């Protein structure tokens, strides 16, 4: 019977009532009756973020190892710089391509909007992969989805997102990304994710919406807006990743196999 009490939130007659969902600090799949009643679909942007943060750790390790193998004399700081350049190149190319496609009469506005939606997905997936690759260079391997989600949201949001995390850890002066990924308590992580998600939805709808309109402008103007808009977003993520993890280590914490 003790286990049954854990599965239900107190309500009338001891049963869970709508709105009484129990907080599950371990983010388990345990479902309460209140959880079942309070079904709420994800927003489109929320869905894209959730997809972006589930990339397998093995894929991250493999990519970082390839960059290191192509640059055998590069230290951790140089590898991070290469990852930054690669990340910017990917999102700028995608953003510019969408804008250029919109200038072609045969494409049309409706198709341009669909392409831009795909571009947003690429931005979040690339940003998540980049931040996790930087974490790998710092010797941090995290498969925990809530921690990954908080890292992505905080870096995309820039200074405001970082401030939310730093406030949660008491502004200790320690690189907030390392604390977030390795030692932040579950209850604090839950609270941080909730605050970041709320801020993210408000800010990114406005930001991505303005870029979306810019990308579908005719006569090639959209290509420039897409390129420079993606570049600005990318620099925000890069800047925050540097603050989140601090200076790269002098030596790689992981040894790769030379082929």
Short mmCIF file of C-alpha atoms in Angstrom, two decimals:
data_model
loop_
_atom_site.label_atom_id
_atom_site.label_comp_id
_atom_site.label_asym_id
_atom_site.label_seq_id
_atom_site.Cartn_x
_atom_site.Cartn_y
_atom_site.Cartn_z
CA UNK A 1 0.00 0.00 0.00
CA UNK A 2 2.94 2.34 0.59
CA UNK A 3 3.74 2.24 -3.11
CA UNK A 4 0.16 3.10 -3.99
CA UNK A 5 0.42 6.31 -2.00
CA UNK A 6 3.37 7.38 -4.09
CA UNK A 7 1.38 6.97 -7.27
CA UNK A 8 -1.49 9.26 -6.37
CA UNK A 9 -1.83 12.85 -5.34
CA UNK A 10 -4.13 13.68 -2.44
CA UNK A 11 -7.61 14.81 -3.45
CA UNK A 12 -11.17 14.18 -2.44
CA UNK A 13 -11.59 10.74 -0.89
CA UNK A 14 -7.82 10.28 -1.07
CA UNK A 15 -7.86 10.08 -4.85
CA UNK A 16 -5.81 12.18 -7.24
CA UNK A 17 -7.66 15.10 -8.68
CA UNK A 18 -6.93 17.00 -11.90
CA UNK A 19 -4.14 19.48 -11.25
CA UNK A 20 -2.67 17.39 -8.41
CA UNK A 21 0.05 15.71 -10.45
CA UNK A 22 2.92 14.52 -8.28
CA UNK A 23 6.35 15.93 -9.04
CA UNK A 24 8.67 13.09 -9.98
CA UNK A 25 12.20 14.39 -9.35
CA UNK A 26 13.78 11.45 -11.15
CA UNK A 27 11.81 12.25 -14.34
CA UNK A 28 10.58 8.67 -14.44
CA UNK A 29 7.74 7.46 -16.64
CA UNK A 30 5.59 6.86 -13.59
CA UNK A 31 2.08 8.14 -14.38
CA UNK A 32 -0.45 9.29 -11.81
CA UNK A 33 -4.22 9.47 -12.42
CA UNK A 34 -3.85 13.25 -12.45
CA UNK A 35 -1.16 13.01 -15.13
CA UNK A 36 -3.54 10.98 -17.27
CA UNK A 37 -6.35 13.51 -16.98
CA UNK A 38 -4.15 16.55 -17.50
CA UNK A 39 -2.97 15.66 -20.99
CA UNK A 40 -1.45 18.68 -22.73
CA UNK A 41 0.14 18.51 -26.18
CA UNK A 42 3.56 19.98 -26.80
CA UNK A 43 3.89 23.23 -28.68
CA UNK A 44 5.60 22.92 -32.10
CA UNK A 45 8.77 24.65 -30.85
CA UNK A 46 8.79 22.55 -27.68
CA UNK A 47 8.58 19.44 -29.85
CA UNK A 48 11.57 20.55 -31.93
CA UNK A 49 13.63 21.13 -28.78
CA UNK A 50 12.75 17.70 -27.38
CA UNK A 51 13.81 16.05 -30.64
CA UNK A 52 17.06 18.01 -30.71
CA UNK A 53 18.25 16.92 -27.26
CA UNK A 54 17.90 13.16 -27.83
CA UNK A 55 20.90 12.74 -30.14
CA UNK A 56 22.89 9.66 -28.96
CA UNK A 57 26.05 10.35 -26.98
CA UNK A 58 27.92 7.89 -29.21
CA UNK A 59 27.24 10.14 -32.20
CA UNK A 60 28.62 13.15 -30.33
CA UNK A 61 31.79 11.27 -29.31
CA UNK A 62 32.27 9.98 -32.87
CA UNK A 63 32.00 13.43 -34.39
CA UNK A 64 34.42 15.03 -31.92
CA UNK A 65 36.86 12.17 -32.52
CA UNK A 66 36.68 12.76 -36.29
CA UNK A 67 37.47 16.45 -35.84
CA UNK A 68 40.39 15.55 -33.58
CA UNK A 69 41.66 12.90 -36.02
CA UNK A 70 41.63 15.43 -38.87
CA UNK A 71 43.57 17.85 -36.69
CA UNK A 72 46.00 15.67 -34.70
CA UNK A 73 48.12 18.60 -33.50
CA UNK A 74 45.17 20.67 -32.26
CA UNK A 75 44.59 21.02 -28.53
CA UNK A 76 41.17 21.26 -26.82
CA UNK A 77 40.86 25.02 -27.38
CA UNK A 78 41.60 24.65 -31.10
CA UNK A 79 39.08 21.82 -31.41
CA UNK A 80 36.40 23.94 -29.77
CA UNK A 81 37.14 26.74 -32.24
CA UNK A 82 36.80 24.29 -35.13
CA UNK A 83 33.48 23.06 -33.72
CA UNK A 84 32.30 26.68 -33.48
CA UNK A 85 33.20 27.40 -37.10
CA UNK A 86 31.55 24.20 -38.26
CA UNK A 87 28.37 25.02 -36.32
CA UNK A 88 28.14 28.54 -37.78
CA UNK A 89 28.73 27.22 -41.28
CA UNK A 90 25.88 24.72 -40.98
CA UNK A 91 23.23 27.11 -39.68
CA UNK A 92 24.28 30.00 -41.95
CA UNK A 93 24.15 27.80 -45.03
CA UNK A 94 20.72 26.49 -44.12
CA UNK A 95 19.36 29.95 -43.33
CA UNK A 96 20.67 31.46 -46.53
CA UNK A 97 19.45 28.56 -48.65
CA UNK A 98 15.91 28.98 -47.37
CA UNK A 99 15.95 32.68 -48.17
CA UNK A 100 17.36 32.02 -51.65
CA UNK A 101 14.70 29.40 -52.35
CA UNK A 102 12.00 31.91 -51.44
CA UNK A 103 13.20 34.21 -54.23
CA UNK A 104 12.43 31.57 -56.85
CA UNK A 105 8.91 32.18 -58.24
CA UNK A 106 8.17 28.47 -58.56
CA UNK A 107 8.75 27.91 -54.83
CA UNK A 108 6.10 30.28 -53.50
CA UNK A 109 5.36 31.56 -50.02
CA UNK A 110 3.72 28.40 -48.67
CA UNK A 111 6.70 26.24 -49.61
CA UNK A 112 9.07 28.85 -48.19
CA UNK A 113 7.29 28.71 -44.83
CA UNK A 114 7.65 24.91 -44.81
CA UNK A 115 11.33 25.22 -45.64
CA UNK A 116 11.79 27.76 -42.87
CA UNK A 117 10.15 25.41 -40.37
CA UNK A 118 12.72 22.79 -41.35
CA UNK A 119 15.42 25.42 -40.91
CA UNK A 120 14.28 26.05 -37.33
CA UNK A 121 14.54 22.32 -36.63
CA UNK A 122 18.05 22.30 -38.09
CA UNK A 123 19.03 25.24 -35.88
CA UNK A 124 17.92 23.52 -32.68
CA UNK A 125 19.42 20.14 -33.64
CA UNK A 126 22.73 21.76 -34.63
CA UNK A 127 22.80 23.89 -31.47
CA UNK A 128 22.18 20.85 -29.26
CA UNK A 129 24.85 18.80 -31.04
CA UNK A 130 27.34 21.66 -30.81
CA UNK A 131 26.84 22.29 -27.08
CA UNK A 132 27.14 18.58 -26.33
CA UNK A 133 30.31 18.37 -28.45
CA UNK A 134 31.83 21.21 -26.43
CA UNK A 135 30.85 19.35 -23.26
CA UNK A 136 32.62 16.28 -24.64
CA UNK A 137 35.84 18.25 -25.13
CA UNK A 138 35.54 19.25 -21.47
CA UNK A 139 35.18 15.59 -20.49
CA UNK A 140 31.46 15.75 -19.71
CA UNK A 141 29.21 13.03 -21.10
CA UNK A 142 25.56 13.56 -20.25
CA UNK A 143 22.71 11.40 -21.54
CA UNK A 144 20.14 12.86 -19.18
CA UNK A 145 17.53 14.54 -21.39
CA UNK A 146 16.32 17.19 -18.86
CA UNK A 147 19.92 18.36 -18.33
CA UNK A 148 20.50 18.48 -22.07
CA UNK A 149 17.28 20.40 -22.55
CA UNK A 150 18.24 23.01 -19.95
CA UNK A 151 21.66 23.43 -21.57
CA UNK A 152 20.15 23.97 -25.03
CA UNK A 153 17.50 26.41 -23.82
CA UNK A 154 19.96 28.42 -21.73
CA UNK A 155 22.50 28.77 -24.55
CA UNK A 156 19.86 29.68 -27.14
CA UNK A 157 18.34 32.27 -24.81
CA UNK A 158 21.67 33.98 -24.23
CA UNK A 159 22.35 36.08 -21.15
CA UNK A 160 18.81 35.74 -19.79
CA UNK A 161 18.93 31.96 -19.96
CA UNK A 162 22.36 31.83 -18.36
CA UNK A 163 21.14 34.12 -15.59
CA UNK A 164 18.29 31.73 -14.77
CA UNK A 165 20.77 28.89 -14.33
CA UNK A 166 23.28 30.97 -12.37
CA UNK A 167 20.54 32.17 -10.03
CA UNK A 168 19.55 28.55 -9.40
CA UNK A 169 23.10 27.57 -8.43
CA UNK A 170 23.58 30.65 -6.27
CA UNK A 171 25.90 32.53 -8.60
CA UNK A 172 28.90 30.61 -7.30
CA UNK A 173 31.17 31.81 -10.09
CA UNK A 174 31.68 28.22 -11.28
CA UNK A 175 31.01 27.55 -14.97
CA UNK A 176 27.25 27.06 -14.87
CA UNK A 177 27.15 24.48 -17.66
CA UNK A 178 29.35 22.08 -15.71
CA UNK A 179 27.17 22.40 -12.61
CA UNK A 180 23.99 21.99 -14.67
CA UNK A 181 25.18 18.81 -16.37
CA UNK A 182 26.89 17.12 -13.45
CA UNK A 183 25.57 18.09 -10.03
CA UNK A 184 22.41 20.21 -10.11
CA UNK A 185 19.75 18.54 -7.90
CA UNK A 186 16.71 17.15 -9.70
CA UNK A 187 14.24 19.46 -8.01
CA UNK A 188 16.34 22.50 -8.95
CA UNK A 189 16.73 21.19 -12.51
CA UNK A 190 12.96 20.81 -12.80
CA UNK A 191 12.46 24.40 -11.66
CA UNK A 192 15.13 25.72 -14.03
CA UNK A 193 13.67 23.86 -17.01
CA UNK A 194 10.23 25.25 -16.25
CA UNK A 195 11.53 28.83 -16.09
CA UNK A 196 13.66 28.42 -19.23
CA UNK A 197 10.80 26.88 -21.19
CA UNK A 198 8.47 29.74 -20.30
CA UNK A 199 11.08 32.35 -21.29
CA UNK A 200 12.01 30.40 -24.41
CA UNK A 201 8.48 30.15 -25.77
CA UNK A 202 7.92 33.88 -25.34
CA UNK A 203 11.24 34.99 -26.81
CA UNK A 204 11.78 32.50 -29.60
CA UNK A 205 8.30 32.79 -31.09
CA UNK A 206 8.99 36.49 -31.64
CA UNK A 207 12.59 35.98 -32.80
CA UNK A 208 11.99 33.03 -35.11
CA UNK A 209 8.80 34.63 -36.39
CA UNK A 210 10.65 37.77 -37.49
CA UNK A 211 13.34 35.70 -39.18
CA UNK A 212 10.68 33.61 -40.88
CA UNK A 213 9.08 36.68 -42.43
CA UNK A 214 12.49 37.96 -43.49
CA UNK A 215 13.41 34.73 -45.21
CA UNK A 216 10.40 34.74 -47.52
CA UNK A 217 11.02 38.25 -48.84
CA UNK A 218 11.41 38.31 -52.65
CA UNK A 219 14.33 39.33 -54.92
CA UNK A 220 17.00 37.61 -52.88
CA UNK A 221 16.56 39.84 -49.82
CA UNK A 222 15.41 36.80 -47.86
CA UNK A 223 18.74 35.04 -48.46
CA UNK A 224 20.64 37.84 -46.72
CA UNK A 225 18.18 37.95 -43.82
CA UNK A 226 18.35 34.17 -43.43
CA UNK A 227 22.16 34.12 -43.49
CA UNK A 228 22.75 36.98 -41.07
CA UNK A 229 19.80 36.05 -38.84
CA UNK A 230 21.13 32.52 -38.41
CA UNK A 231 24.63 33.92 -37.84
CA UNK A 232 23.38 36.16 -35.02
CA UNK A 233 21.55 33.28 -33.34
CA UNK A 234 24.61 31.07 -33.72
CA UNK A 235 26.94 33.62 -32.11
CA UNK A 236 24.57 33.80 -29.14
CA UNK A 237 24.86 30.05 -28.65
CA UNK A 238 28.64 30.09 -29.07
CA UNK A 239 29.08 32.96 -26.63
CA UNK A 240 26.99 31.27 -23.97
CA UNK A 241 28.69 27.89 -24.45
CA UNK A 242 32.01 29.58 -23.64
CA UNK A 243 30.56 31.05 -20.47
CA UNK A 244 28.80 27.79 -19.59
CA UNK A 245 31.94 25.64 -19.69
CA UNK A 246 34.75 28.14 -19.21
CA UNK A 247 38.19 27.79 -20.78
CA UNK A 248 38.85 24.38 -22.40
CA UNK A 249 41.17 22.01 -20.52
CA UNK A 250 44.83 21.91 -21.44
CA UNK A 251 44.64 18.20 -22.29
CA UNK A 252 41.86 16.02 -23.66
CA UNK A 253 40.17 13.96 -20.94
CA UNK A 254 39.35 11.27 -23.49
CA UNK A 255 41.90 9.35 -25.59
CA UNK A 256 40.82 8.41 -29.10
CA UNK A 257 42.01 5.38 -31.00
CA UNK A 258 44.31 6.28 -33.89
CA UNK A 259 43.46 4.37 -37.08
#
